Amino acid sequence: MKSVAKITRDVVAVVREIKGGCAAGIRVGDVLYFSGANLVKEKSDEICAYALTSIMPVVFACRLGVDFDKLGIAGRLWQCVDPGPPYTPGGTVFFEIMSAKEYEKEKDVM
């Protein structure tokens, strides 16, 4: 039996859009970097626990190599749970989840 640690990949959640203002200080272009079961603080920007509740199922699927293209959800944005005005003073942050390798390729193109 293979160790799960050997079949997982690093994952990045990239902030693509924000509606309103993020109470945690997250900005467009910020990233959350996941390696194994860890959120790597040194490679991540601002971290919001509320956002993690929404994106973690997608992060885990991506870690295990789920092909979002085959599921028809490639490039789809996942949002945090803060609805923003008029309900809260914050705002909704939209993340794109991808493998760290895909993210590095994207950065190279930019």
Tab-separated table of N, CA and C in Angstrom:
chain	number	residue	atom	x	y	z
A	1	MET	N	0.838	-1.178	0.000
A	1	MET	CA	0.000	0.000	0.000
A	1	MET	C	0.887	1.248	0.000
A	2	LYS	N	0.582	2.190	-0.878
A	2	LYS	CA	1.352	3.431	-0.951
A	2	LYS	C	0.976	4.360	0.194
A	3	SER	N	1.973	5.077	0.669
A	3	SER	CA	1.726	6.109	1.673
A	3	SER	C	1.029	7.283	1.005
A	4	VAL	N	0.003	7.831	1.650
A	4	VAL	CA	-0.705	8.985	1.099
A	4	VAL	C	0.256	10.141	0.886
A	5	ALA	N	1.237	10.293	1.769
A	5	ALA	CA	2.198	11.388	1.642
A	5	ALA	C	2.961	11.313	0.330
A	6	LYS	N	3.150	10.110	-0.218
A	6	LYS	CA	3.903	9.950	-1.460
A	6	LYS	C	3.063	10.191	-2.704
A	7	ILE	N	1.749	10.182	-2.577
A	7	ILE	CA	0.911	10.373	-3.766
A	7	ILE	C	0.241	11.738	-3.810
A	8	THR	N	0.520	12.579	-2.819
A	8	THR	CA	-0.080	13.903	-2.808
A	8	THR	C	0.848	14.911	-3.470
A	9	ARG	N	0.286	16.040	-3.805
A	9	ARG	CA	1.075	17.116	-4.400
A	9	ARG	C	0.783	18.413	-3.663
A	10	ASP	N	1.719	19.354	-3.774
A	10	ASP	CA	1.512	20.662	-3.157
A	10	ASP	C	0.449	21.420	-3.933
A	11	VAL	N	-0.311	22.237	-3.218
A	11	VAL	CA	-1.458	22.942	-3.797
A	11	VAL	C	-1.395	24.412	-3.410
A	12	VAL	N	-1.851	25.268	-4.327
A	12	VAL	CA	-1.909	26.699	-4.082
A	12	VAL	C	-3.337	27.184	-4.304
A	13	ALA	N	-3.817	28.029	-3.401
A	13	ALA	CA	-5.091	28.719	-3.572
A	13	ALA	C	-4.739	30.176	-3.881
A	14	VAL	N	-5.098	30.632	-5.075
A	14	VAL	CA	-4.752	31.976	-5.527
A	14	VAL	C	-5.996	32.860	-5.455
A	15	VAL	N	-5.872	34.030	-4.869
A	15	VAL	CA	-6.987	34.969	-4.798
A	15	VAL	C	-7.145	35.629	-6.164
A	16	ARG	N	-8.317	35.434	-6.777
A	16	ARG	CA	-8.577	35.972	-8.114
A	16	ARG	C	-9.462	37.219	-8.094
A	17	GLU	N	-10.341	37.311	-7.083
A	17	GLU	CA	-11.286	38.438	-7.054
A	17	GLU	C	-11.761	38.646	-5.627
A	18	ILE	N	-12.097	39.887	-5.307
A	18	ILE	CA	-12.683	40.194	-4.003
A	18	ILE	C	-13.849	41.143	-4.227
A	19	LYS	N	-14.998	40.792	-3.671
A	19	LYS	CA	-16.164	41.677	-3.700
A	19	LYS	C	-16.299	42.283	-2.316
A	20	GLY	N	-16.241	43.598	-2.246
A	20	GLY	CA	-16.220	44.281	-0.954
A	20	GLY	C	-14.771	44.395	-0.511
A	21	GLY	N	-14.527	44.324	0.774
A	21	GLY	CA	-13.174	44.375	1.316
A	21	GLY	C	-12.966	43.227	2.262
A	22	CYS	N	-11.849	42.565	2.168
A	22	CYS	CA	-11.578	41.409	3.019
A	22	CYS	C	-11.164	41.865	4.413
A	23	ALA	N	-11.892	41.390	5.422
A	23	ALA	CA	-11.601	41.745	6.816
A	23	ALA	C	-10.256	41.184	7.277
A	24	ALA	N	-9.762	40.138	6.618
A	24	ALA	CA	-8.479	39.525	6.990
A	24	ALA	C	-7.299	40.178	6.273
A	25	GLY	N	-7.573	41.123	5.385
A	25	GLY	CA	-6.492	41.808	4.682
A	25	GLY	C	-5.994	41.102	3.443
A	26	ILE	N	-6.726	40.109	2.993
A	26	ILE	CA	-6.335	39.377	1.781
A	26	ILE	C	-6.543	40.268	0.568
A	27	ARG	N	-5.617	40.170	-0.402
A	27	ARG	CA	-5.692	40.965	-1.632
A	27	ARG	C	-5.617	40.066	-2.858
A	28	VAL	N	-6.105	40.576	-3.980
A	28	VAL	CA	-6.021	39.843	-5.245
A	28	VAL	C	-4.556	39.520	-5.517
A	29	GLY	N	-4.299	38.274	-5.889
A	29	GLY	CA	-2.941	37.818	-6.154
A	29	GLY	C	-2.299	37.092	-4.990
A	30	ASP	N	-2.855	37.247	-3.775
A	30	ASP	CA	-2.323	36.535	-2.619
A	30	ASP	C	-2.497	35.035	-2.805
A	31	VAL	N	-1.665	34.256	-2.107
A	31	VAL	CA	-1.751	32.797	-2.196
A	31	VAL	C	-1.755	32.167	-0.811
A	32	LEU	N	-2.361	31.000	-0.759
A	32	LEU	CA	-2.242	30.101	0.379
A	32	LEU	C	-1.548	28.863	-0.178
A	33	TYR	N	-0.459	28.430	0.458
A	33	TYR	CA	0.342	27.319	-0.044
A	33	TYR	C	0.194	26.127	0.899
A	34	PHE	N	-0.212	24.988	0.352
A	34	PHE	CA	-0.423	23.772	1.126
A	34	PHE	C	0.575	22.707	0.683
A	35	SER	N	1.232	22.084	1.651
A	35	SER	CA	2.139	20.976	1.371
A	35	SER	C	1.767	19.841	2.308
A	36	GLY	N	1.354	18.728	1.728
A	36	GLY	CA	0.852	17.644	2.560
A	36	GLY	C	-0.354	18.133	3.329
A	37	ALA	N	-0.374	17.867	4.616
A	37	ALA	CA	-1.491	18.305	5.454
A	37	ALA	C	-1.254	19.688	6.053
A	38	ASN	N	-0.181	20.349	5.625
A	38	ASN	CA	0.202	21.617	6.241
A	38	ASN	C	-0.082	22.828	5.370
A	39	LEU	N	-0.482	23.911	6.009
A	39	LEU	CA	-0.545	25.219	5.381
A	39	LEU	C	0.819	25.843	5.658
A	40	VAL	N	1.583	26.108	4.612
A	40	VAL	CA	2.955	26.593	4.768
A	40	VAL	C	2.933	28.110	4.933
A	41	LYS	N	3.114	28.553	6.155
A	41	LYS	CA	3.031	29.980	6.467
A	41	LYS	C	4.073	30.799	5.720
A	42	GLU	N	5.271	30.249	5.581
A	42	GLU	CA	6.358	30.979	4.943
A	42	GLU	C	6.110	31.229	3.449
A	43	LYS	N	5.259	30.423	2.831
A	43	LYS	CA	4.973	30.570	1.401
A	43	LYS	C	3.589	31.167	1.158
A	44	SER	N	2.880	31.482	2.242
A	44	SER	CA	1.518	31.994	2.134
A	44	SER	C	1.460	33.469	2.492
A	45	ASP	N	0.440	34.134	1.970
A	45	ASP	CA	0.188	35.518	2.351
A	45	ASP	C	-0.763	35.492	3.548
A	46	GLU	N	-1.644	36.478	3.664
A	46	GLU	CA	-2.591	36.508	4.791
A	46	GLU	C	-3.423	35.227	4.813
A	47	ILE	N	-3.688	34.729	6.010
A	47	ILE	CA	-4.433	33.480	6.181
A	47	ILE	C	-5.729	33.788	6.910
A	48	CYS	N	-6.841	33.312	6.362
A	48	CYS	CA	-8.149	33.531	6.971
A	48	CYS	C	-8.807	32.181	7.256
A	49	ALA	N	-9.111	31.935	8.513
A	49	ALA	CA	-9.729	30.665	8.899
A	49	ALA	C	-11.101	30.483	8.266
A	50	TYR	N	-11.836	31.583	8.070
A	50	TYR	CA	-13.151	31.473	7.439
A	50	TYR	C	-13.021	30.967	6.007
A	51	ALA	N	-12.031	31.471	5.283
A	51	ALA	CA	-11.824	31.027	3.901
A	51	ALA	C	-11.452	29.549	3.863
A	52	LEU	N	-10.652	29.108	4.828
A	52	LEU	CA	-10.229	27.707	4.843
A	52	LEU	C	-11.407	26.753	4.937
A	53	THR	N	-12.463	27.143	5.663
A	53	THR	CA	-13.615	26.249	5.800
A	53	THR	C	-14.269	25.968	4.453
A	54	SER	N	-14.197	26.923	3.540
A	54	SER	CA	-14.833	26.765	2.234
A	54	SER	C	-13.959	26.052	1.224
A	55	ILE	N	-12.658	26.319	1.262
A	55	ILE	CA	-11.803	25.814	0.189
A	55	ILE	C	-11.144	24.468	0.499
A	56	MET	N	-11.129	24.030	1.751
A	56	MET	CA	-10.389	22.813	2.094
A	56	MET	C	-10.850	21.563	1.349
A	57	PRO	N	-12.146	21.322	1.128
A	57	PRO	CA	-12.505	20.126	0.357
A	57	PRO	C	-11.888	20.128	-1.046
A	58	VAL	N	-11.821	21.296	-1.664
A	58	VAL	CA	-11.250	21.400	-3.002
A	58	VAL	C	-9.731	21.242	-2.936
A	59	VAL	N	-9.109	21.806	-1.900
A	59	VAL	CA	-7.668	21.668	-1.709
A	59	VAL	C	-7.303	20.192	-1.564
A	60	PHE	N	-8.060	19.453	-0.741
A	60	PHE	CA	-7.766	18.030	-0.548
A	60	PHE	C	-7.945	17.243	-1.839
A	61	ALA	N	-8.967	17.544	-2.604
A	61	ALA	CA	-9.165	16.863	-3.883
A	61	ALA	C	-7.989	17.133	-4.819
A	62	CYS	N	-7.560	18.367	-4.879
A	62	CYS	CA	-6.431	18.737	-5.730
A	62	CYS	C	-5.148	18.067	-5.241
A	63	ARG	N	-4.955	18.003	-3.938
A	63	ARG	CA	-3.776	17.323	-3.369
A	63	ARG	C	-3.676	15.898	-3.861
A	64	LEU	N	-4.822	15.233	-3.980
A	64	LEU	CA	-4.835	13.826	-4.381
A	64	LEU	C	-4.848	13.640	-5.891
A	65	GLY	N	-4.751	14.743	-6.633
A	65	GLY	CA	-4.618	14.635	-8.083
A	65	GLY	C	-5.907	14.586	-8.865
A	66	VAL	N	-7.021	14.971	-8.256
A	66	VAL	CA	-8.283	15.002	-8.995
A	66	VAL	C	-8.114	15.925	-10.197
A	67	ASP	N	-8.538	15.469	-11.350
A	67	ASP	CA	-8.414	16.249	-12.588
A	67	ASP	C	-9.642	17.134	-12.742
A	68	PHE	N	-9.494	18.423	-12.423
A	68	PHE	CA	-10.623	19.352	-12.485
A	68	PHE	C	-11.132	19.524	-13.910
A	69	ASP	N	-10.256	19.386	-14.908
A	69	ASP	CA	-10.691	19.473	-16.314
A	69	ASP	C	-11.716	18.374	-16.615
A	70	LYS	N	-11.428	17.152	-16.174
A	70	LYS	CA	-12.336	16.031	-16.424
A	70	LYS	C	-13.664	16.195	-15.691
A	71	LEU	N	-13.633	16.898	-14.572
A	71	LEU	CA	-14.865	17.135	-13.817
A	71	LEU	C	-15.645	18.342	-14.354
A	72	GLY	N	-15.004	19.092	-15.254
A	72	GLY	CA	-15.664	20.269	-15.814
A	72	GLY	C	-15.626	21.478	-14.901
A	73	ILE	N	-14.688	21.495	-13.956
A	73	ILE	CA	-14.622	22.632	-13.026
A	73	ILE	C	-13.266	23.325	-13.046
A	74	ALA	N	-12.460	23.094	-14.057
A	74	ALA	CA	-11.147	23.752	-14.138
A	74	ALA	C	-11.341	25.269	-14.176
A	75	GLY	N	-10.529	25.972	-13.415
A	75	GLY	CA	-10.601	27.430	-13.399
A	75	GLY	C	-11.766	27.991	-12.610
A	76	ARG	N	-12.554	27.121	-12.025
A	76	ARG	CA	-13.708	27.576	-11.248
A	76	ARG	C	-13.241	28.223	-9.956
A	77	LEU	N	-13.918	29.259	-9.554
A	77	LEU	CA	-13.553	29.972	-8.338
A	77	LEU	C	-14.373	29.475	-7.150
A	78	TRP	N	-13.722	29.415	-5.994
A	78	TRP	CA	-14.349	28.982	-4.752
A	78	TRP	C	-14.303	30.152	-3.791
A	79	GLN	N	-15.412	30.442	-3.131
A	79	GLN	CA	-15.467	31.648	-2.316
A	79	GLN	C	-15.486	31.367	-0.831
A	80	CYS	N	-15.017	32.369	-0.080
A	80	CYS	CA	-15.084	32.274	1.368
A	80	CYS	C	-16.541	32.457	1.804
A	81	VAL	N	-16.773	32.294	3.097
A	81	VAL	CA	-18.153	32.325	3.595
A	81	VAL	C	-18.652	33.713	3.973
A	82	ASP	N	-17.792	34.728	3.923
A	82	ASP	CA	-18.208	36.085	4.287
A	82	ASP	C	-19.021	36.690	3.145
A	83	PRO	N	-20.317	36.981	3.356
A	83	PRO	CA	-21.133	37.508	2.267
A	83	PRO	C	-20.850	38.970	1.937
A	84	GLY	N	-20.225	39.706	2.854
A	84	GLY	CA	-19.943	41.125	2.611
A	84	GLY	C	-21.196	41.967	2.768
A	85	PRO	N	-21.066	43.257	2.411
A	85	PRO	CA	-22.187	44.192	2.579
A	85	PRO	C	-23.419	43.742	1.787
A	86	PRO	N	-24.572	43.956	2.294
A	86	PRO	CA	-24.928	44.702	3.506
A	86	PRO	C	-24.957	43.837	4.763
A	87	TYR	N	-24.552	42.588	4.651
A	87	TYR	CA	-24.683	41.657	5.775
A	87	TYR	C	-23.515	41.722	6.762
A	88	THR	N	-22.311	41.945	6.269
A	88	THR	CA	-21.125	42.071	7.123
A	88	THR	C	-20.268	43.215	6.574
A	89	PRO	N	-19.354	43.738	7.388
A	89	PRO	CA	-18.485	44.811	6.884
A	89	PRO	C	-17.356	44.299	5.986
A	90	GLY	N	-17.199	42.996	5.892
A	90	GLY	CA	-16.112	42.406	5.100
A	90	GLY	C	-16.461	42.283	3.632
A	91	GLY	N	-16.042	41.190	3.039
A	91	GLY	CA	-16.312	40.950	1.633
A	91	GLY	C	-16.003	39.518	1.267
A	92	THR	N	-16.427	39.118	0.092
A	92	THR	CA	-16.240	37.756	-0.371
A	92	THR	C	-14.964	37.655	-1.196
A	93	VAL	N	-14.117	36.699	-0.843
A	93	VAL	CA	-12.872	36.453	-1.557
A	93	VAL	C	-13.046	35.200	-2.401
A	94	PHE	N	-12.623	35.276	-3.669
A	94	PHE	CA	-12.739	34.156	-4.595
A	94	PHE	C	-11.353	33.571	-4.876
A	95	PHE	N	-11.216	32.270	-4.669
A	95	PHE	CA	-9.948	31.564	-4.832
A	95	PHE	C	-10.010	30.608	-6.017
A	96	GLU	N	-8.881	30.469	-6.713
A	96	GLU	CA	-8.714	29.388	-7.679
A	96	GLU	C	-7.721	28.411	-7.071
A	97	ILE	N	-8.078	27.136	-7.067
A	97	ILE	CA	-7.245	26.092	-6.479
A	97	ILE	C	-6.518	25.360	-7.606
A	98	MET	N	-5.196	25.190	-7.439
A	98	MET	CA	-4.414	24.499	-8.466
A	98	MET	C	-3.180	23.873	-7.835
A	99	SER	N	-2.570	22.947	-8.572
A	99	SER	CA	-1.333	22.354	-8.070
A	99	SER	C	-0.256	23.437	-8.048
A	100	ALA	N	0.709	23.272	-7.163
A	100	ALA	CA	1.804	24.234	-7.072
A	100	ALA	C	2.577	24.295	-8.387
A	101	LYS	N	2.678	23.164	-9.088
A	101	LYS	CA	3.373	23.147	-10.383
A	101	LYS	C	2.646	24.018	-11.408
A	102	GLU	N	1.303	23.921	-11.444
A	102	GLU	CA	0.525	24.770	-12.350
A	102	GLU	C	0.725	26.242	-12.012
A	103	TYR	N	0.752	26.545	-10.718
A	103	TYR	CA	0.930	27.928	-10.279
A	103	TYR	C	2.299	28.452	-10.707
A	104	GLU	N	3.334	27.648	-10.545
A	104	GLU	CA	4.679	28.083	-10.940
A	104	GLU	C	4.741	28.353	-12.443
A	105	LYS	N	4.077	27.511	-13.251
A	105	LYS	CA	4.033	27.735	-14.698
A	105	LYS	C	3.331	29.045	-15.004
A	106	GLU	N	2.236	29.316	-14.294
A	106	GLU	CA	1.481	30.557	-14.485
A	106	GLU	C	2.348	31.770	-14.161
A	107	LYS	N	3.097	31.683	-13.072
A	107	LYS	CA	3.980	32.791	-12.676
A	107	LYS	C	5.055	33.040	-13.723
A	108	ASP	N	5.564	31.958	-14.326
A	108	ASP	CA	6.607	32.088	-15.343
A	108	ASP	C	6.101	32.806	-16.580
A	109	VAL	N	4.815	32.627	-16.907
A	109	VAL	CA	4.216	33.247	-18.087
A	109	VAL	C	3.991	34.730	-17.852
A	110	MET	N	3.708	35.104	-16.614
A	110	MET	CA	3.384	36.498	-16.287
A	110	MET	C	4.569	37.400	-16.371
